[in-house]
Coordinates of C-alpha atoms in Angstrom, one line a residue:
Chain A
M139 CA -31.9 27.1 -23.3
D140 CA -30.9 29.7 -25.9
Q141 CA -28.9 31.5 -23.2
N142 CA -27.1 28.2 -22.4
R143 CA -26.2 27.8 -26.1
Q144 CA -25.0 31.4 -26.4
G145 CA -23.0 31.0 -23.3
A146 CA -21.4 27.9 -24.7
R147 CA -20.6 29.6 -28.0
A148 CA -19.0 32.5 -26.1
S149 CA -17.0 29.9 -24.1
Y150 CA -15.7 28.2 -27.2
V151 CA -14.7 31.5 -28.7
A152 CA -12.9 32.5 -25.5
L153 CA -11.2 29.0 -25.5
A154 CA -10.1 29.5 -29.1
V155 CA -8.7 33.0 -28.3
F156 CA -6.9 31.5 -25.2
V157 CA -5.4 28.7 -27.3
A158 CA -4.1 31.3 -29.8
G159 CA -2.8 33.4 -27.0
W160 CA -1.2 30.3 -25.3
I161 CA 0.6 29.4 -28.5
L162 CA 1.9 32.9 -28.9
L163 CA 2.8 33.4 -25.3
P164 CA 6.5 33.6 -24.4
S165 CA 7.8 30.1 -23.5
G166 CA 8.8 31.4 -20.0
V167 CA 5.2 31.9 -19.1
R168 CA 4.3 28.3 -20.1
R169 CA 7.3 27.1 -18.2
L170 CA 6.3 29.1 -15.1
N171 CA 2.8 27.5 -15.3
R172 CA 4.3 24.0 -15.5
E173 CA 6.7 24.7 -12.7
A174 CA 3.8 25.9 -10.5
F175 CA 1.8 22.8 -11.0
A176 CA 4.9 20.6 -10.4
E177 CA 5.6 22.4 -7.2
F178 CA 2.0 22.0 -6.1
Q179 CA 2.5 18.2 -6.3
A180 CA 5.9 18.1 -4.6
P181 CA 4.7 17.9 -1.0
A182 CA 2.4 15.0 -1.9
L183 CA 5.3 13.2 -3.5
H184 CA 7.5 13.8 -0.4
L185 CA 4.8 12.4 1.8
L186 CA 4.4 9.4 -0.4
G187 CA 8.2 8.7 -0.4
R188 CA 8.4 9.2 3.4
S189 CA 5.4 6.8 4.1
R190 CA 7.2 4.3 1.9
D191 CA 10.3 4.7 4.0
L192 CA 8.2 4.4 7.2
A193 CA 6.7 1.1 5.9
T194 CA 10.1 -0.2 5.2
Y195 CA 11.3 0.9 8.6
W196 CA 8.5 -1.0 10.4
E197 CA 9.0 -4.0 8.2
K198 CA 12.7 -4.1 9.2
R199 CA 11.7 -3.5 12.9
S200 CA 9.6 -6.6 12.8
R201 CA 12.5 -8.9 12.0
D202 CA 13.8 -10.9 14.9
A203 CA 17.0 -10.1 16.8
E204 CA 18.9 -13.2 15.5
E205 CA 18.4 -12.1 11.9
L206 CA 19.4 -8.6 12.6
S207 CA 22.6 -9.6 14.5
A208 CA 23.5 -11.9 11.6
A209 CA 23.1 -9.0 9.2
G210 CA 25.1 -6.7 11.4
R211 CA 27.9 -9.4 11.6
D212 CA 27.9 -9.7 7.8
L213 CA 28.0 -5.9 7.5
A214 CA 30.9 -5.6 9.9
R215 CA 32.9 -8.1 7.7
I216 CA 32.1 -6.2 4.6
N217 CA 33.1 -2.9 6.3
A218 CA 36.5 -4.4 7.4
G219 CA 37.1 -5.5 3.7
L220 CA 36.1 -2.0 2.4
E221 CA 38.4 -0.2 4.8
L222 CA 41.3 -2.2 3.5
K223 CA 40.2 -1.4 0.0
L224 CA 39.9 2.3 0.8
K225 CA 43.5 2.4 2.0
M226 CA 44.7 0.8 -1.1
L227 CA 42.7 3.2 -3.2
E228 CA 44.1 6.2 -1.3
D229 CA 47.6 5.0 -2.3
V230 CA 46.4 4.7 -6.0
R231 CA 44.9 8.2 -5.8
R232 CA 48.1 9.7 -4.5
E233 CA 50.0 8.0 -7.2
N234 CA 47.5 9.2 -9.8
I235 CA 47.8 12.8 -8.7
R236 CA 51.6 12.5 -8.8
L237 CA 51.5 11.1 -12.4
R238 CA 49.0 13.8 -13.5
E239 CA 51.4 16.5 -12.2
I240 CA 54.4 15.0 -14.0
T241 CA 52.5 14.6 -17.3
R242 CA 50.5 17.8 -16.9
Y243 CA 47.4 15.8 -17.7
Q244 CA 44.1 17.8 -17.7
A245 CA 42.0 16.7 -14.8
S246 CA 38.7 15.0 -15.6
P247 CA 35.6 16.7 -14.3
E248 CA 34.9 16.3 -10.6
Y249 CA 31.4 15.6 -9.2
L250 CA 29.5 16.3 -6.1
T251 CA 27.5 13.3 -5.1
V252 CA 23.9 13.9 -3.9
V253 CA 22.1 10.8 -2.6
A254 CA 18.3 10.9 -3.3
R255 CA 15.4 8.7 -2.5
V256 CA 13.0 7.7 -5.3
A257 CA 9.5 9.1 -4.9
T258 CA 7.7 7.6 -7.9
R259 CA 8.4 5.7 -11.1
E260 CA 6.6 6.6 -14.3
S261 CA 6.6 4.5 -17.4
A262 CA 4.8 4.8 -20.7
S263 CA 5.7 3.7 -24.2
W264 CA 7.2 7.2 -24.9
W265 CA 9.1 7.8 -21.7
Q266 CA 10.5 6.0 -18.6
R267 CA 11.2 8.3 -15.7
I268 CA 11.7 8.3 -12.0
V269 CA 11.0 11.3 -9.7
I270 CA 13.6 11.7 -6.9
R271 CA 13.2 13.7 -3.6
K272 CA 16.0 16.1 -4.2
G273 CA 15.9 19.2 -6.4
R274 CA 17.4 22.7 -7.1
N275 CA 17.6 23.4 -3.3
D276 CA 20.1 20.5 -3.0
G277 CA 22.2 21.7 -5.9
I278 CA 20.9 19.3 -8.6
R279 CA 21.1 20.6 -12.1
P280 CA 19.6 19.4 -15.4
G281 CA 21.7 17.0 -17.3
A282 CA 23.5 15.6 -14.3
P283 CA 24.2 11.8 -14.5
V284 CA 22.3 9.6 -12.0
V285 CA 23.9 6.3 -10.9
F286 CA 23.4 3.5 -8.4
G287 CA 26.8 2.1 -7.3
D288 CA 28.8 1.9 -10.6
A289 CA 25.6 1.4 -12.7
V290 CA 24.1 4.2 -14.8
V291 CA 20.4 4.8 -14.0
G292 CA 19.9 7.8 -16.3
R293 CA 20.2 11.5 -16.5
V294 CA 18.3 14.4 -14.8
A295 CA 15.8 15.8 -17.2
A296 CA 14.0 18.4 -15.2
V297 CA 14.7 20.0 -11.9
H298 CA 12.2 21.6 -9.5
L299 CA 12.7 23.1 -6.1
S300 CA 12.7 19.9 -4.0
T301 CA 12.1 17.2 -6.7
S302 CA 13.8 16.2 -10.0
E303 CA 12.7 14.0 -12.9
V304 CA 15.3 11.5 -14.2
D305 CA 15.1 10.1 -17.7
L306 CA 16.1 6.4 -17.4
V307 CA 18.7 4.7 -19.6
T308 CA 15.8 3.0 -21.5
S309 CA 13.9 6.3 -22.1
P310 CA 13.8 7.3 -25.8
G311 CA 15.4 10.7 -25.0
F312 CA 18.5 9.1 -23.5
R313 CA 21.7 9.1 -25.6
C314 CA 25.3 8.2 -24.6
T315 CA 28.5 6.9 -26.1
A316 CA 30.0 3.6 -24.8
Y317 CA 32.7 1.0 -25.0
L318 CA 32.0 -2.7 -25.3
E319 CA 33.8 -5.3 -23.2
G320 CA 36.0 -7.5 -25.3
D321 CA 36.8 -4.8 -27.9
E322 CA 40.5 -4.4 -27.7
L323 CA 40.5 -1.4 -30.0
N324 CA 38.0 0.5 -27.7
R325 CA 35.8 1.6 -30.6
I326 CA 32.9 3.8 -29.7
V327 CA 29.3 2.6 -29.9
L328 CA 26.1 4.6 -29.3
V329 CA 23.5 3.8 -26.7
N330 CA 20.0 5.3 -26.9
G331 CA 16.6 4.4 -25.3
V332 CA 13.9 2.7 -27.3
A333 CA 10.2 3.2 -26.9
A334 CA 8.8 0.1 -25.1
A335 CA 6.8 -2.5 -26.9
S336 CA 3.2 -3.3 -25.7
L337 CA 3.3 -4.4 -22.1
G338 CA 7.0 -5.3 -22.5
S339 CA 9.9 -4.0 -20.3
A340 CA 11.8 -1.2 -21.8
K341 CA 15.3 -1.6 -23.2
A342 CA 17.9 0.5 -24.8
R343 CA 19.6 0.1 -28.2
V344 CA 23.3 -0.2 -28.8
S345 CA 24.2 0.8 -32.3
V346 CA 27.3 1.4 -34.5
I347 CA 28.8 -1.9 -33.2
P348 CA 31.8 -2.7 -35.5
H349 CA 31.2 -5.7 -37.9
D350 CA 34.2 -7.6 -36.6
Y351 CA 33.3 -7.3 -32.9
T352 CA 32.7 -10.6 -31.2
M353 CA 31.3 -10.9 -27.7
P354 CA 33.4 -12.6 -25.0
A355 CA 32.5 -16.2 -24.7
G356 CA 30.4 -17.5 -21.8
Q357 CA 29.3 -14.2 -20.5
P358 CA 27.2 -11.1 -21.6
A359 CA 29.4 -8.3 -22.7
R360 CA 29.4 -5.2 -20.4
V361 CA 28.7 -1.8 -21.9
T362 CA 30.6 1.0 -20.2
T363 CA 30.6 4.8 -20.5
T364 CA 33.4 6.4 -22.4
G365 CA 33.6 9.6 -20.4
M366 CA 33.5 11.6 -23.6
G367 CA 31.2 14.6 -23.8
G368 CA 31.8 15.4 -20.1
V369 CA 28.4 14.2 -18.9
F370 CA 29.1 10.7 -17.6
P371 CA 32.3 9.7 -15.9
S372 CA 34.1 7.0 -17.7
G373 CA 34.0 3.3 -16.8
L374 CA 30.4 3.3 -15.4
T375 CA 28.3 0.2 -16.4
L376 CA 25.3 1.0 -18.7
G377 CA 24.3 -2.7 -18.8
T378 CA 25.0 -5.8 -20.9
L379 CA 24.5 -6.7 -24.5
D380 CA 21.3 -8.7 -25.0
G381 CA 23.1 -11.5 -26.9
A382 CA 21.9 -11.4 -30.4
A383 CA 23.5 -8.6 -32.4
Y384 CA 22.0 -8.1 -35.8
A385 CA 23.0 -6.2 -38.9
T386 CA 21.4 -2.8 -39.4
Q387 CA 19.9 -1.6 -42.7
V388 CA 23.1 0.1 -43.7
G389 CA 24.9 -3.1 -43.2
N390 CA 28.2 -1.6 -42.1
F391 CA 27.5 -1.9 -38.5
K392 CA 25.6 -4.2 -36.1
E393 CA 23.0 -3.4 -33.5
S394 CA 21.9 -5.0 -30.3
L395 CA 19.7 -4.4 -27.3
L396 CA 21.1 -3.3 -24.0
V397 CA 19.8 -4.9 -20.8
P398 CA 20.2 -2.3 -18.0
S399 CA 22.5 -3.4 -15.2
R400 CA 19.9 -2.8 -12.5
D401 CA 16.2 -3.4 -12.3
L402 CA 15.5 0.3 -12.8
Y403 CA 11.9 0.1 -11.5
N404 CA 13.0 -1.3 -8.1
L405 CA 15.5 1.3 -7.1
Q406 CA 14.8 2.9 -3.8
E407 CA 17.8 5.3 -3.8
V408 CA 20.1 6.8 -6.4
S409 CA 23.1 9.1 -6.5
V410 CA 23.1 12.2 -8.6
L411 CA 26.6 13.2 -9.8
V412 CA 26.5 17.0 -10.1
P413 CA 29.6 18.3 -11.9
L414 CA 31.5 20.9 -9.9
K415 CA 32.0 22.9 -13.1
Q416 CA 29.2 23.3 -15.7
N417 CA 29.9 21.4 -18.9
P418 CA 28.8 22.5 -22.4
G419 CA 26.2 19.7 -22.6
E420 CA 24.6 20.8 -19.4
A421 CA 24.4 24.4 -20.5
L422 CA 22.7 23.3 -23.7
M423 CA 20.1 21.3 -21.7
Q424 CA 19.5 24.3 -19.4
A425 CA 18.9 26.5 -22.5
D426 CA 16.5 23.8 -23.7
Q427 CA 14.6 23.9 -20.4
F428 CA 14.2 27.7 -20.6
Q429 CA 13.1 27.8 -24.2
Chain B
M79 CA -19.7 29.1 -4.1
G80 CA -17.0 30.6 -6.2
W81 CA -14.1 28.5 -4.8
A82 CA -16.0 25.2 -5.1
W83 CA -13.9 24.2 -8.1
L84 CA -10.6 24.6 -6.2
F85 CA -11.9 22.6 -3.2
L86 CA -13.1 20.0 -5.7
L87 CA -9.7 19.9 -7.4
L88 CA -8.0 19.4 -4.0
A89 CA -10.5 16.6 -3.1
T90 CA -9.9 15.0 -6.5
Y91 CA -6.1 15.2 -6.3
P92 CA -5.7 12.1 -4.1
W93 CA -7.4 10.1 -6.9
L94 CA -5.0 11.5 -9.4
L95 CA -2.1 10.6 -7.1
G96 CA -3.6 7.2 -6.6
A97 CA -3.6 6.7 -10.4
D98 CA 0.1 7.7 -10.4
L99 CA 0.8 5.2 -7.7
A100 CA -0.9 2.4 -9.6
G101 CA 1.2 3.4 -12.6
D102 CA 4.3 3.2 -10.3
A103 CA 3.3 -0.3 -9.2
F104 CA 2.8 -1.5 -12.8
A105 CA 5.8 0.6 -14.2
T106 CA 7.3 -2.4 -16.0
S107 CA 4.2 -2.9 -18.1
G108 CA 4.5 0.7 -19.5
L109 CA 0.8 1.4 -18.9
V110 CA -0.3 4.8 -17.6
F111 CA -3.3 4.9 -15.3
F112 CA -5.1 7.9 -16.7
V113 CA -8.2 9.2 -15.0
S114 CA -7.9 13.0 -15.7
G115 CA -10.8 12.9 -18.2
A116 CA -13.1 11.0 -15.9
V117 CA -12.7 13.6 -13.1
L118 CA -14.7 16.1 -15.2
I119 CA -18.0 14.2 -15.4
A120 CA -19.6 14.6 -12.0
P121 CA -18.6 18.3 -11.5
C122 CA -19.9 19.1 -15.0
R123 CA -23.4 18.2 -13.9
R124 CA -23.5 20.6 -11.0
L125 CA -20.8 23.3 -11.2
R126 CA -21.1 26.5 -13.3
R127 CA -19.4 26.4 -16.6
W128 CA -16.6 28.7 -15.6
Q129 CA -15.9 26.5 -12.6
C130 CA -15.9 23.4 -14.7
V131 CA -13.4 25.2 -17.0
L132 CA -11.0 26.0 -14.2
L133 CA -11.3 22.5 -12.7
A134 CA -10.6 20.9 -16.1
A135 CA -7.6 23.2 -16.7
G136 CA -6.3 22.3 -13.2
A137 CA -6.6 18.5 -13.8
G138 CA -4.9 18.8 -17.1
F139 CA -2.0 20.9 -16.0
L140 CA -1.5 18.6 -13.0
F141 CA -1.1 15.7 -15.3
E142 CA 1.2 17.6 -17.7
A143 CA 3.4 19.1 -15.0
R144 CA 5.7 16.0 -14.5
R145 CA 5.5 14.5 -18.0
P146 CA 7.2 15.3 -21.3
I147 CA 4.1 16.5 -23.1
P148 CA 3.8 19.8 -25.0
D149 CA 2.4 22.5 -22.6
G150 CA -1.4 22.7 -22.8
L151 CA -1.9 19.7 -25.1
L152 CA -4.0 17.9 -22.5
A153 CA -5.3 20.8 -20.4
L154 CA -6.8 22.9 -23.2
P155 CA -8.8 20.0 -24.8
L156 CA -10.1 19.1 -21.3
V157 CA -11.4 22.6 -21.0
G158 CA -13.1 22.1 -24.4
F159 CA -14.7 18.9 -23.0
A160 CA -15.8 20.7 -19.9
V161 CA -17.5 23.5 -21.9
F162 CA -19.2 20.8 -24.0
L163 CA -20.4 18.7 -21.0
S164 CA -21.6 21.6 -19.0
T165 CA -23.6 22.8 -22.0
H166 CA -25.2 19.4 -22.5
R167 CA -26.0 18.6 -18.8
A168 CA -29.1 16.8 -19.9
W169 CA -26.9 14.1 -21.4
L170 CA -25.4 13.3 -18.0
R171 CA -28.6 12.7 -16.1
S172 CA -28.5 8.9 -16.0
T173 CA -25.6 6.8 -14.7
P174 CA -25.2 4.8 -18.0
R175 CA -24.8 8.1 -19.8
M176 CA -22.3 9.3 -17.3
L177 CA -20.3 6.1 -17.7
Q178 CA -20.4 6.5 -21.4
A179 CA -19.2 10.1 -21.1
A180 CA -16.4 9.2 -18.7
A181 CA -15.2 6.4 -21.1
A182 CA -15.3 8.7 -24.1
V183 CA -13.7 11.8 -22.5
N184 CA -11.0 9.7 -20.9
A185 CA -10.2 7.8 -24.1
L186 CA -10.0 11.0 -26.2
A187 CA -7.9 12.8 -23.7
C188 CA -5.6 9.8 -23.5
L189 CA -5.3 9.7 -27.3
L190 CA -4.3 13.4 -27.2
W191 CA -1.5 13.0 -24.6
S192 CA -0.2 9.8 -26.3
A193 CA 0.1 11.6 -29.6
G194 CA 1.7 14.6 -27.9
A195 CA 4.2 12.4 -26.1
A196 CA 5.1 10.6 -29.3
H197 CA 5.6 14.0 -31.0
E198 CA 7.8 15.2 -28.1
A199 CA 9.9 12.0 -28.0
D200 CA 10.3 12.3 -31.8
L201 CA 8.9 8.8 -32.4
P202 CA 6.8 7.8 -35.3
L203 CA 3.3 7.3 -34.0
A204 CA 2.4 4.8 -36.7
A205 CA 5.1 2.4 -35.5
R206 CA 3.6 2.4 -32.0
L207 CA -0.1 2.0 -33.0
G208 CA -0.4 -1.3 -31.0
Q209 CA 0.8 0.4 -27.8
L210 CA -1.3 3.5 -28.5
A211 CA -4.5 1.3 -29.0
L212 CA -3.8 -0.6 -25.8
Q213 CA -3.3 2.6 -23.8
V214 CA -6.5 4.1 -25.2
F215 CA -8.5 0.9 -24.5
F216 CA -7.2 0.8 -21.0
A217 CA -8.1 4.5 -20.5
T218 CA -11.6 3.8 -21.8
V219 CA -12.1 0.9 -19.3
L220 CA -10.5 2.8 -16.5
G221 CA -12.6 5.9 -17.1
A222 CA -15.8 3.9 -16.7
V223 CA -14.5 1.9 -13.7
A224 CA -13.1 4.9 -11.8
L225 CA -16.2 7.1 -12.4
V226 CA -18.4 5.7 -9.6
P227 CA -15.9 6.1 -6.7
L228 CA -14.7 9.4 -8.2
A229 CA -18.3 10.7 -8.6
L230 CA -19.1 9.6 -5.0
T231 CA -16.2 11.6 -3.6
Q232 CA -16.9 14.6 -5.8
N233 CA -20.6 14.6 -5.0
A234 CA -19.9 14.4 -1.3
V235 CA -17.6 17.4 -1.5
M236 CA -20.1 19.4 -3.6
D237 CA -22.9 18.6 -1.1
R238 CA -20.7 19.9 1.7
L239 CA -19.8 23.0 -0.2
G240 CA -23.5 23.7 -0.8
V241 CA -23.4 23.3 -4.6
P242 CA -26.9 22.9 -5.9
P243 CA -27.9 19.3 -7.0
P244 CA -28.2 18.6 -10.7
E245 CA -31.5 19.5 -12.4
Q246 CA -33.9 16.6 -12.5
P247 CA -35.7 15.8 -15.9

């Protein structure tokens, strides 16, 4: 029994020494350890995502031919409409390039789109994240914006070899500047994630709303990205204002909640917009990750 | 068997992944299905102390790897719990005691990561006490509920690996 106690005492001392060493260790070692455990889990996450895809495939296979042919017909119509739209947009693009050349306008950052399937969703009061099945091997970098259609989903928080973690719009770490629909002066407001209330769905907060701003009647006001800061392209939808705007403690501005434009926990697929050139914000985020 | 802890960790991993999947299914509620504390109980009755320590560190780091929590904040306390439990094996002889231990370790570990996450997110913990209490209560219940299937799996693996059975009173 005494030997057991002595062994335990030695173990506690060893643990205390290890904790001290752990705190003093260079952050790179701790990061390597975290990365190793994340990579260990990556195959399981891929397997999970693929089995979900397989389940969806068999669910779709079980639909009858009539339903499928109706869906195919609808898709063909949509495709025809989109082809027409593409041609119009091509004309607009050419005109845009010509005008930029004439005015010597500095080109906005260009992005490489990487489509990724969602592996798991993770939500707590302190964070809302999704894990996607694409990573460093696919060219994804920390800080890259993540979208679905024209709606902002979030921002890449951490990148591993074949998976990445995305902070959702509603996650407390998310911050972005935005414009409000109906504000003729295009004044900038701030959007940041808020810690979720007990068992409630997470939302984001829109702050620094000008006092004289009034929402458009009959519809919720859209909140769109400004394109400033170089992270998100301009004009993407962050969500809509939750209706009731209220005065902040300072009293000079109003605040409101943001309802994300998509159900963020039901997404199956997202697009990561990887900037072709590294922007300053991204460089800062990478430095943070290596600290 | 020296590598028993690693095989046990691999055998326990599907349970940890299952808890993540449950969290995924209930993502809108904001609850985390946390069982990393409960996975220590059955191994601490049978494995050697150093093996329990490695298993606890592995389970803790696996949880931390994909979450914004300070490094080692969960893994190192779990190691401390493993040392404590493997020293007081006599406390874990009966099933009710094991259930109590699972609930207590799971709740304490949950409290630690919640506090760590609040610190990392730069949010005042006091303002979120309701959510914290709910999460800890949920982890307490889940620790006790998940212990029986977890212990069954882990005991079956330890039997296969030839780990000696726990000492009888």
